[in-house]
Coordinates of C-alpha atoms and ligand atoms in Angstrom, one line a residue:
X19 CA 14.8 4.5 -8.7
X20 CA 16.6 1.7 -6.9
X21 CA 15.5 -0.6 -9.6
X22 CA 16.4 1.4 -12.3
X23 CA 20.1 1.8 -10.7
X24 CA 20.0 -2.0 -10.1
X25 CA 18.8 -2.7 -14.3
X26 CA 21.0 0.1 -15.7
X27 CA 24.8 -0.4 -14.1
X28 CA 25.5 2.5 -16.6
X29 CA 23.0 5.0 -15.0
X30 CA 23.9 7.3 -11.9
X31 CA 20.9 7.5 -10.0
X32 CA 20.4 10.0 -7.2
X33 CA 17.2 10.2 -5.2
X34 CA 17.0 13.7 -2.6
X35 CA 14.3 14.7 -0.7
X36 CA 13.2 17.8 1.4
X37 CA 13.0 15.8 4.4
X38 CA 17.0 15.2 5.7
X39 CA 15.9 12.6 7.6
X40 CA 14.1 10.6 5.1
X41 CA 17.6 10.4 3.7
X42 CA 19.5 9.4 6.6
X43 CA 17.1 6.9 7.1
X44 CA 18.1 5.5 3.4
X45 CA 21.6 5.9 3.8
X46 CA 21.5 3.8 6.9
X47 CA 20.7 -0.3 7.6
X48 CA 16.8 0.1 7.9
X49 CA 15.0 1.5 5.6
X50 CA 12.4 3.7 6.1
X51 CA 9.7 1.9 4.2
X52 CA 8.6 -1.8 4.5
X53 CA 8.6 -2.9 1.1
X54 CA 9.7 -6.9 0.5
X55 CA 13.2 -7.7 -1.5
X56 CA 13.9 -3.6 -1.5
X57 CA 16.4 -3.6 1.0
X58 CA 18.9 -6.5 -1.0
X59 CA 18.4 -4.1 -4.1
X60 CA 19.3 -1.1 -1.9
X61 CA 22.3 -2.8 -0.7
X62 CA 23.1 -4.1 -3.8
X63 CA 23.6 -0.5 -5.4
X64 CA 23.6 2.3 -2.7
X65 CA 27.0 3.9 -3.1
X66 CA 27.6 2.1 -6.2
X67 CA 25.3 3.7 -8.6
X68 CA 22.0 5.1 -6.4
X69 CA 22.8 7.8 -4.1
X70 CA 20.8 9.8 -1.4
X71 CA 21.4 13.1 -0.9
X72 CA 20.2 16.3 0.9
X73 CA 21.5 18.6 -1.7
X74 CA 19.0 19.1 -3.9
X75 CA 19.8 22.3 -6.1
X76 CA 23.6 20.5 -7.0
X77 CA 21.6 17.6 -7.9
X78 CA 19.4 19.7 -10.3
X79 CA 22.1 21.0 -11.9
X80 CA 24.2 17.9 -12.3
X81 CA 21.7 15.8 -13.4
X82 CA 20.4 15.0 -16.9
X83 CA 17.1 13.2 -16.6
X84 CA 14.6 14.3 -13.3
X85 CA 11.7 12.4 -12.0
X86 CA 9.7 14.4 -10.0
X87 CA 7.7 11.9 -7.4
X88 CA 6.2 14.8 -5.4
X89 CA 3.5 14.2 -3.1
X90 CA 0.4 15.6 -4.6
X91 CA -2.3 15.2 -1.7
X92 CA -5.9 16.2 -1.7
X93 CA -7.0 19.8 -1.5
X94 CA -7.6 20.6 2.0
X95 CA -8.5 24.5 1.4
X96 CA -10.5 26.4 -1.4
X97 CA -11.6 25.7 -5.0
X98 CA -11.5 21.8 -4.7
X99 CA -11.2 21.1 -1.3
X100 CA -11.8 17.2 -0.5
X101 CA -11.6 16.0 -4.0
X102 CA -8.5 18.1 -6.3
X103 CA -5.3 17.5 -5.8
X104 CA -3.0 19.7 -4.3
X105 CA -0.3 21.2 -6.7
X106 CA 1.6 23.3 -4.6
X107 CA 4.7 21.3 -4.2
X108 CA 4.8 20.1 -7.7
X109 CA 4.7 23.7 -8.9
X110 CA 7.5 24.5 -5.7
X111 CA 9.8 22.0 -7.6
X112 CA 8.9 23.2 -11.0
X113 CA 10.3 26.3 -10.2
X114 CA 13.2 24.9 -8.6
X115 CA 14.3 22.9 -11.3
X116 CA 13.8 26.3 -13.5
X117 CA 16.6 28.2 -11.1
X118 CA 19.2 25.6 -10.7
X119 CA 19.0 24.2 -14.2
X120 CA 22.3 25.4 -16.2
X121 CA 21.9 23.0 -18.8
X122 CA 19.1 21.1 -20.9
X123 CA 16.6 18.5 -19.1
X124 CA 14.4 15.9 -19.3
X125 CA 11.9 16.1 -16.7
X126 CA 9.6 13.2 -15.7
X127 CA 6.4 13.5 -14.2
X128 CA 5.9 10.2 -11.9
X129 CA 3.9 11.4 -9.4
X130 CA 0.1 10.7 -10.2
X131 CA -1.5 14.0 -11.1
X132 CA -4.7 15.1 -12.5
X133 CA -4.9 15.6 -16.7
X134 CA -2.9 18.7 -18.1
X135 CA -0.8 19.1 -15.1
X136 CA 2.2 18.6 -17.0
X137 CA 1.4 21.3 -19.1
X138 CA 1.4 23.5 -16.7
X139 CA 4.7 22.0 -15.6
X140 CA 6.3 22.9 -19.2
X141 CA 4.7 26.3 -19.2
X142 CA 6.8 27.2 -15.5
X143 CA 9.8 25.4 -17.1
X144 CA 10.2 27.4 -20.9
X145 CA 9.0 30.7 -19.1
X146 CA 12.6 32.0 -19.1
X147 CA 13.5 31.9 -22.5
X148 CA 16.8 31.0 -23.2
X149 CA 19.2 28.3 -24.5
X150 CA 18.1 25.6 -21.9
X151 CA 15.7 23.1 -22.7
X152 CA 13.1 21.2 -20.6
X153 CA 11.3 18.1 -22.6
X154 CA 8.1 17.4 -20.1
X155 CA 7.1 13.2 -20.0
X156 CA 4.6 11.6 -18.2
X157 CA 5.4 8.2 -16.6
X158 CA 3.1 7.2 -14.0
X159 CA 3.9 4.5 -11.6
X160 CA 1.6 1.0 -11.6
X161 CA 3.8 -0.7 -8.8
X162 CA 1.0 -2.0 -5.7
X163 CA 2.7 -1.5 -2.4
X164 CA 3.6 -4.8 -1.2
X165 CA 4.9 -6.1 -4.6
X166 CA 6.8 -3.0 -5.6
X167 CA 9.7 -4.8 -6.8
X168 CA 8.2 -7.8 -8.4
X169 CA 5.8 -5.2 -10.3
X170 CA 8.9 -2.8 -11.6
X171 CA 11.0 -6.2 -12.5
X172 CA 8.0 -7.3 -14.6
X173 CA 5.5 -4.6 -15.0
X174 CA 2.5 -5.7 -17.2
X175 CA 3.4 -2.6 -19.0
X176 CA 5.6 0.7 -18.9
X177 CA 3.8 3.9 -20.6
X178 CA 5.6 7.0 -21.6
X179 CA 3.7 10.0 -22.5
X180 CA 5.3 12.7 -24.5
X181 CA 4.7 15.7 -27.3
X182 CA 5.0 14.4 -30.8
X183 CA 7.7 17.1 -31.6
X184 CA 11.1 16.3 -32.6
X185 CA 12.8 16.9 -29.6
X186 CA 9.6 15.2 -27.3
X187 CA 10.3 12.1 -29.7
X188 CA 14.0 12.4 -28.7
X189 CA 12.9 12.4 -25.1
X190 CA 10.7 9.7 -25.3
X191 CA 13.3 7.3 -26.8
X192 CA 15.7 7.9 -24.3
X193 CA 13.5 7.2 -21.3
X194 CA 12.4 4.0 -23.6
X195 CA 16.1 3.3 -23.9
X196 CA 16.7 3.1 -20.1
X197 CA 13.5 0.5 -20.0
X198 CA 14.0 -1.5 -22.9
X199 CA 17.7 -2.4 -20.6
X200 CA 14.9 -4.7 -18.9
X201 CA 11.5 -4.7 -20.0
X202 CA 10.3 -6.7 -23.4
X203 CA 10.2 -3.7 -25.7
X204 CA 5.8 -4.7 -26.4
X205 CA 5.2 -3.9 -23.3
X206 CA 6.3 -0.1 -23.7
X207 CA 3.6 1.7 -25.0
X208 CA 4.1 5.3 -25.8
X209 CA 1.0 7.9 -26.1
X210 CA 0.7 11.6 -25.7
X211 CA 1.0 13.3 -22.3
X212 CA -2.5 13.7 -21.4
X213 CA -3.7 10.2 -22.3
X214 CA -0.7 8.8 -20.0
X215 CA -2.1 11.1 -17.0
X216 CA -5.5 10.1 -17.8
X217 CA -5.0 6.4 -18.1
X218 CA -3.0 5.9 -14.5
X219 CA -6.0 8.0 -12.7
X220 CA -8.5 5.3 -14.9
X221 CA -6.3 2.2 -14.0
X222 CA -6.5 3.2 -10.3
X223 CA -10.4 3.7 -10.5
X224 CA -11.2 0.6 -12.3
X225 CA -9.2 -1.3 -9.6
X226 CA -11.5 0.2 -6.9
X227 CA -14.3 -0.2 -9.0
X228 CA -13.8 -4.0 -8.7
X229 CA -13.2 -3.8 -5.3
X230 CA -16.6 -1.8 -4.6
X231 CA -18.6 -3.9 -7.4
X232 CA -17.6 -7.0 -5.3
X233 CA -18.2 -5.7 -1.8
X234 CA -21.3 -4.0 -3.0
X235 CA -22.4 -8.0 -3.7
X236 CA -21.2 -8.9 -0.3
X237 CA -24.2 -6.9 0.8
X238 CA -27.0 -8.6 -1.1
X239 CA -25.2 -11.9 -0.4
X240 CA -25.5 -11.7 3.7
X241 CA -28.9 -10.5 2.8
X242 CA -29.9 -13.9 0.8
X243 CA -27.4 -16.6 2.0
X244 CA -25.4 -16.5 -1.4
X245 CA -21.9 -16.8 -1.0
X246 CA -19.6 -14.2 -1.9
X247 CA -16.6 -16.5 -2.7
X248 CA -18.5 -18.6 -4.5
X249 CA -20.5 -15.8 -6.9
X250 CA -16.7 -13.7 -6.9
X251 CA -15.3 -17.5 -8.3
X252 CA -18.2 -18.2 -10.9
X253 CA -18.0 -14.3 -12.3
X254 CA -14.3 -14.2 -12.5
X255 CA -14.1 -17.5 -14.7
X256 CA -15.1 -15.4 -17.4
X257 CA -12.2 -14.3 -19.2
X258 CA -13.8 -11.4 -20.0
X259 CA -14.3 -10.2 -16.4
X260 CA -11.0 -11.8 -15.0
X261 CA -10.6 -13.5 -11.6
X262 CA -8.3 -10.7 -10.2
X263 CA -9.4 -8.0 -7.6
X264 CA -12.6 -9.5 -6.7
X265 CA -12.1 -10.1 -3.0
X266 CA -14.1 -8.6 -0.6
X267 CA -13.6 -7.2 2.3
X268 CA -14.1 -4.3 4.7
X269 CA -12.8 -1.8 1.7
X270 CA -10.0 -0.1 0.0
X271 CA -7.3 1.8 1.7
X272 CA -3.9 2.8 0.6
X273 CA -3.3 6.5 -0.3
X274 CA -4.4 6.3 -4.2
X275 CA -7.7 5.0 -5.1
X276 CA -9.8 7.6 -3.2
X277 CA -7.3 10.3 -3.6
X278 CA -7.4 9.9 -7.4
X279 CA -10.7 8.9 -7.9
X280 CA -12.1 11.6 -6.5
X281 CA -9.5 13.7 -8.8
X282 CA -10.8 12.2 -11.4
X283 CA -14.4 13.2 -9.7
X284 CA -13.1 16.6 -9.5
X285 CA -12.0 17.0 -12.9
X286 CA -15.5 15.6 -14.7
X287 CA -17.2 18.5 -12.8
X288 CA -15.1 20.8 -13.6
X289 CA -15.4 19.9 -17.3
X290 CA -19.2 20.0 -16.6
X291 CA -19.8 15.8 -16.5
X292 CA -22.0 15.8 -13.5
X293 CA -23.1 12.0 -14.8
X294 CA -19.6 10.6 -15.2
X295 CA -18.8 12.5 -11.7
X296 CA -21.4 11.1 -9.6
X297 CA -21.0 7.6 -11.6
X298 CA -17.4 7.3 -10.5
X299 CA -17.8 9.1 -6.8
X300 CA -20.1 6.2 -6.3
X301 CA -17.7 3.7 -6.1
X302 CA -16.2 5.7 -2.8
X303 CA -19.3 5.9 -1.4
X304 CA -19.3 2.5 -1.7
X305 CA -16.1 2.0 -0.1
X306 CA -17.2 4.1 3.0
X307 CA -20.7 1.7 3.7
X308 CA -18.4 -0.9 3.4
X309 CA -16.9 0.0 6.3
X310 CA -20.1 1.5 8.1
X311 CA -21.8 -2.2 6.9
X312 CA -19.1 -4.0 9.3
X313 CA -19.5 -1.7 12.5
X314 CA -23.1 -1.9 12.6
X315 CA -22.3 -5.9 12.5
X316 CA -20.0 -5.9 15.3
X317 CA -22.3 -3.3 17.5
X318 CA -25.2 -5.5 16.5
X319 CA -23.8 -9.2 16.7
X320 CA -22.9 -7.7 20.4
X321 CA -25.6 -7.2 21.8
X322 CA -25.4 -3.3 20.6
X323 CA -22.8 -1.8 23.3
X324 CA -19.2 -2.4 23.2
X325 CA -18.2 0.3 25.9
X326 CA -15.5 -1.3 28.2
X327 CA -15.7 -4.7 25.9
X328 CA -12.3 -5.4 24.7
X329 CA -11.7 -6.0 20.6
X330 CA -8.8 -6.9 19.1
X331 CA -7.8 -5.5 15.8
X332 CA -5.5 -8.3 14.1
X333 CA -4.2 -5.9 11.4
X334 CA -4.0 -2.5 10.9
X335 CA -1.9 -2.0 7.3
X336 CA -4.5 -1.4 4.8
X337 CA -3.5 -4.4 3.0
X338 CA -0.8 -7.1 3.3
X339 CA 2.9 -6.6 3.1
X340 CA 3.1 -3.4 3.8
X341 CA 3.5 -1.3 7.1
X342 CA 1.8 1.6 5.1
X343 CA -1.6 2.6 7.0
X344 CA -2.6 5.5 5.0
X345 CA -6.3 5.5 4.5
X346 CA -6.7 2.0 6.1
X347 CA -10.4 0.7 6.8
X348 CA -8.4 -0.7 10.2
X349 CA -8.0 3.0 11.4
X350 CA -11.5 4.0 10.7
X351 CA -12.6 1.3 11.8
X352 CA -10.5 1.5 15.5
X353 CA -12.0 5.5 15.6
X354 CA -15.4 4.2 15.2
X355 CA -15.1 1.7 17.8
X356 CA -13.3 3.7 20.3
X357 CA -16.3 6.0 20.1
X358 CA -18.2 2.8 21.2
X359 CA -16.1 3.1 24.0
X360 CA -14.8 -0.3 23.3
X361 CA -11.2 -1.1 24.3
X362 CA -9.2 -1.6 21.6
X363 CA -6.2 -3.8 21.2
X364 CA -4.1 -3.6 17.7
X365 CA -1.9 -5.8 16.8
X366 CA 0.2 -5.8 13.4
X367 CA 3.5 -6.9 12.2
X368 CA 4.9 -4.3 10.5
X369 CA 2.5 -1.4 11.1
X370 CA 2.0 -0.6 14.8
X371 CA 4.3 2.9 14.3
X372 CA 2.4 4.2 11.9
X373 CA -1.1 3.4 13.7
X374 CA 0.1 4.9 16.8
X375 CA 0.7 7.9 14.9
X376 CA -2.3 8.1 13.0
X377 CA -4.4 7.5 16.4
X378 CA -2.4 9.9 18.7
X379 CA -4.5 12.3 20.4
X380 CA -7.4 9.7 19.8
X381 CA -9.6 9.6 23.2
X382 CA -10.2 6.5 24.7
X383 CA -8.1 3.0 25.4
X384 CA -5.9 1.6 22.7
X385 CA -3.0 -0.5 22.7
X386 CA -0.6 -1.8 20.2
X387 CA 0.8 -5.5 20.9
X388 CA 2.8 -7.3 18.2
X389 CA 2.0 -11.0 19.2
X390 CA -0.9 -11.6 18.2
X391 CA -1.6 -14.2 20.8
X392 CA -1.3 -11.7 23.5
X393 CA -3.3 -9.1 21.6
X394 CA -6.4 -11.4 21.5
X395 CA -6.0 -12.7 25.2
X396 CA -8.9 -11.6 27.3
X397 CA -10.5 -9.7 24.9
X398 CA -14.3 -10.1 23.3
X399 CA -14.3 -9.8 19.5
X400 CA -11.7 -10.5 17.3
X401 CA -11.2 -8.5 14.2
X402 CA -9.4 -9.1 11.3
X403 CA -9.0 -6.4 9.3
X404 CA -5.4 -6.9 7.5
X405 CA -4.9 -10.5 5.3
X406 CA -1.5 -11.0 6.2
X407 CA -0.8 -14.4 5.7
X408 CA 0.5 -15.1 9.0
X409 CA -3.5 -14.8 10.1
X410 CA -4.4 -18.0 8.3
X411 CA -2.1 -19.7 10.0
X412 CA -2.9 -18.3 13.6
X413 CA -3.7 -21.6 16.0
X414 CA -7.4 -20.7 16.7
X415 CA -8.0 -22.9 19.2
X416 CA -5.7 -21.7 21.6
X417 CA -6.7 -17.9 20.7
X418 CA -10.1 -19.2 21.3
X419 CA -9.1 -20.6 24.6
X420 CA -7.7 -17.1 26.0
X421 CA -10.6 -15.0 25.2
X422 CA -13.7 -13.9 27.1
X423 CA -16.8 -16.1 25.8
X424 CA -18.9 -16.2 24.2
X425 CA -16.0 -15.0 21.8
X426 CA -17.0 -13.5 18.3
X427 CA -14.9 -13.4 15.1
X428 CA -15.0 -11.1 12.8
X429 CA -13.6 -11.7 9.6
X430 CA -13.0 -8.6 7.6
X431 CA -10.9 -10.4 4.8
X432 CA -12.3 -13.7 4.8
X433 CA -9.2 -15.5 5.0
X434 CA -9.9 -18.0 7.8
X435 CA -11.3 -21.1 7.7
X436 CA -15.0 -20.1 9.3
X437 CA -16.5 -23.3 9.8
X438 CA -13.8 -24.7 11.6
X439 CA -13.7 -21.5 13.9
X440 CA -17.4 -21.8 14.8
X441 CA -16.7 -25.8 15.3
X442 CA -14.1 -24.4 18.0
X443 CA -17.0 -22.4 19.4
X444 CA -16.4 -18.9 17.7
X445 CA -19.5 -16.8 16.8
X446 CA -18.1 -16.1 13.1
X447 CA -19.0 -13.4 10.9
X448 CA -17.7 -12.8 7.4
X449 CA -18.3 -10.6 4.9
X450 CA -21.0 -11.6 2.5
X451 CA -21.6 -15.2 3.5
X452 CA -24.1 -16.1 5.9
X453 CA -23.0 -16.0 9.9
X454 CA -22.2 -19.0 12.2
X455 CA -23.8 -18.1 15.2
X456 CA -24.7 -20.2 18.5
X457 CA -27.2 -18.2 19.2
X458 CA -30.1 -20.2 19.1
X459 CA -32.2 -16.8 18.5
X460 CA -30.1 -15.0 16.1
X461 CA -31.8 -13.4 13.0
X462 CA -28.9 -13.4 10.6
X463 CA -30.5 -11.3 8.0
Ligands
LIG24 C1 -2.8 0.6 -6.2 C2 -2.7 0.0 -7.6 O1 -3.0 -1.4 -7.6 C3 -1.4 0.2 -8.3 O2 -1.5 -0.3 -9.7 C4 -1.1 1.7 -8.3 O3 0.2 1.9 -8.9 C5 -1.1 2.2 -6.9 O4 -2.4 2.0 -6.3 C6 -0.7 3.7 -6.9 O5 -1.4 4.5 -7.5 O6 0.3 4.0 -6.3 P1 -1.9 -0.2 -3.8 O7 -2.7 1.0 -3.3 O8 -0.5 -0.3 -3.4 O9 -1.8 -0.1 -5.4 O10 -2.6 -1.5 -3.4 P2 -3.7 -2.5 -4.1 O11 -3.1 -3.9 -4.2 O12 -4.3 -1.9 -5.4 O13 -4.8 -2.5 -3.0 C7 -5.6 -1.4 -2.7 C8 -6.7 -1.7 -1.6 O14 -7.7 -2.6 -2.2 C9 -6.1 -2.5 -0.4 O15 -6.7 -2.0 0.7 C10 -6.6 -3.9 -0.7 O16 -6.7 -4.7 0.5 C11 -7.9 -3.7 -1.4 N1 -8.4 -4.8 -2.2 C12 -7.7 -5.2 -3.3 C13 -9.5 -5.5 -1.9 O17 -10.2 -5.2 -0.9 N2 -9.9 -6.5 -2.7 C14 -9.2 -6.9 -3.8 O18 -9.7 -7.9 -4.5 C15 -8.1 -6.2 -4.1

């Protein structure tokens, strides 16, 4: 919304929220979300053109256009539970919209939601007949957290769904209008509603698919000394395949892929495609031994007991640029450690808040130190499990120096330079390359 307020000077643009102090938090100087170049935007247009507000029902009514970002989390009770998403407070603001609307709308579905759910949206909507219209779009979102605003400056492409009747046509072309102020007009594609949901659930499981595909490899590589980098490299010169999204690592996190894959998992069962269910609920499963595959490594590369060892965690966003640590491998990860009994030290720059409050309540010793120097000091393993950049630039040697020996490196992103690390005396393990150990004895298969 900020971006659109920053494109469209012409546009008001009001964002409101059930939680008040969400919005006091972005109407003040720090933002409640880390999200690089956002704040200048914010600045930039906050009280000129975007406006955050408590009041939603006067907003409903004032307003022409509504996108409804909702959160839609996964089922945690009855039909579904674990795997459909849960519609209650998109079908709360449906019928919100329906009592304070005193005047025609278009209403936007942003949020990502499983197929047909707008439908049901339009049914809520055009129950009450009367003189008041409600056009349902779909719009889902592409941005990656991290690069929000580089991706809504120049998204690879925009895609409105809408009905092919006159007044869903009329819809369309206005939401297209407000676009087109920024984004090259071929790269707007228009399709009908259901297609649109469908193809933001399939974008999101193809990305993970990569990511599993990749990590799956990782395996067989630290099983035969190939090279992850180095097979990752050679299959993503083919144009066909495409070099992006072919790193490996200790897994996907963020608070889409699973949720909507297993969505999408949900709704092939339902619609009685056990096959492409079980074909695309594999690529979770995948995700999970990932992260399995790298705590058996530590426990094992240890001597198999970490309880009272110390580990440092450097990294605990589930990916760079972000303090978002929803679904992180890092968390998992630090649970399954701290029933090791190991002590755990994390250490992140933007994330520590929202690990501390995804671990409270946690038994066990954990600690949250910023500096990443200090976090490593004294302790056994280090970890990393976020590829901020600052990590490759960390001065190993003196790390190295302030650690109990012999010191072990794990590198959950590979981002580091492993050889030199082991020439500093390091015990280094990657992910899907073979280990540099100085253990004379060490069976690295
Ligand atoms: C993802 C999609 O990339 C966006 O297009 C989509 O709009 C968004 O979900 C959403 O549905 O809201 P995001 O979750 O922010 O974006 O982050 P990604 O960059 O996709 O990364 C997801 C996870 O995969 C991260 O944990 C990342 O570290 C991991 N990853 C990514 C890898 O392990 N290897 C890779 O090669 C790429």
């Amino acid at each position: 919304m900020a971006i659109i307020a920053y494109k469209c000077p012409d546009c008001q643009v009001t964002v409101v929220d059930i939680n008040p102090e969400r919005i006091d938090a972005w109407n003040s100087n720090e933002l409640p979300v880390y999200e690089p170049g956002l704040d200048k935007i914010v600045k930039k247009t906050r009280g000129k053109n975007l406006f955050f507000a408590k009041d939603i029902e006067k907003q409903i009514k004032e307003n022409d256009i509504i996108f409804v970002s909702v959160n839609t989390p996964t089922k945690t009770f009855g039909t579904g539970a674990g795997m459909a998403a849960d519609l209650q407070y998109w079908e709360k603001t449906a019928r919100q919209i329906l009592e304070n609307s005193q005047s025609s709308k278009i209403v936007i579905e942003k949020s990502t939601l499983p197929v047909k759910t707008a439908l049901a949206m339009e049914k809520i909507l055009n129950s009450a007949k009367g003189k008041i219209r409600f056009d349902v779009l779909s719009n889902p979102e592409f941005l990656a957290e991290g690069t929000a605003v580089e991706d809504l400056e120049n998204p690879d492409r925009v895609l409105i769904g809408s009905h092919e009747t006159r007044s869903g046509l009329k819809a369309r072309q206005e939401l297209l209008d407000i676009y087109s102020k920024w984004v090259p007009k071929e790269k707007i594609i228009t399709s009908n509603i259901w297609s649109a949901e469908l193809s933001k659930l399939v974008a999101n499981a193809f990305l993970a698919q990569r990511v599993s595909s990749i990590n799956s490899i990782s395996a067989l590589c630290e099983k035969t000394d190939a090279d992850i980098s180095e097979v990752a490299k050679a299959v993503g010169m083919d144009s066909r395949v495409g070099s992006k999204f072919l790193q490996a690592g200790i897994g996907f996190g963020g608070s889409c892929f699973k949720k909507d894959i297993l969505n999408l998992v949900y709704l092939c069962s339902y619609y009685g495609l056990q096959e492409v269910a079980d074909y695309w609920e594999s690529v979770v499963k995948i995700n999970e031994y990932q992260q399995d595959r790298f705590i058996a490594n530590i426990l094992c590369s240890m001597f198999n007991t970490l309880a009272g060892k110390k580990i440092c965690i450097l990294g605990v966003a589930f990916k760079a640029n972000t303090g978002d640590t929803r679904e992180s491998p890092a968390i998992y990860i630090t649970r399954k450690l701290l029933a090791e009994h190991a002590e755990v030290i994390i250490s992140d720059p933007k994330a520590l808040k929202n690990a501390a409050a995804d671990l409270a309540g946690m038994k066990g010793s954990v600690k949250y130190v910023e500096d990443p120097y200090r976090a490593a000091s004294g302790c056994h393993a280090l970890t990393i499990l976020t590829d901020w950049d600052l990590y490759r630039k960390l001065d190993f040697r003196k790390i190295y120096k302030s650690m109990v020996k012999p010191a072990f490196l794990f590198d959950g992103r590979n981002i580091i330079d492993h050889k030199k690390c082991f020439a500093l005396g390091f015990n280094v393990y990657p992910i899907g390359k073979p280990a540099l150990s100085h253990f004379q004895t060490e069976n690295n298969s």
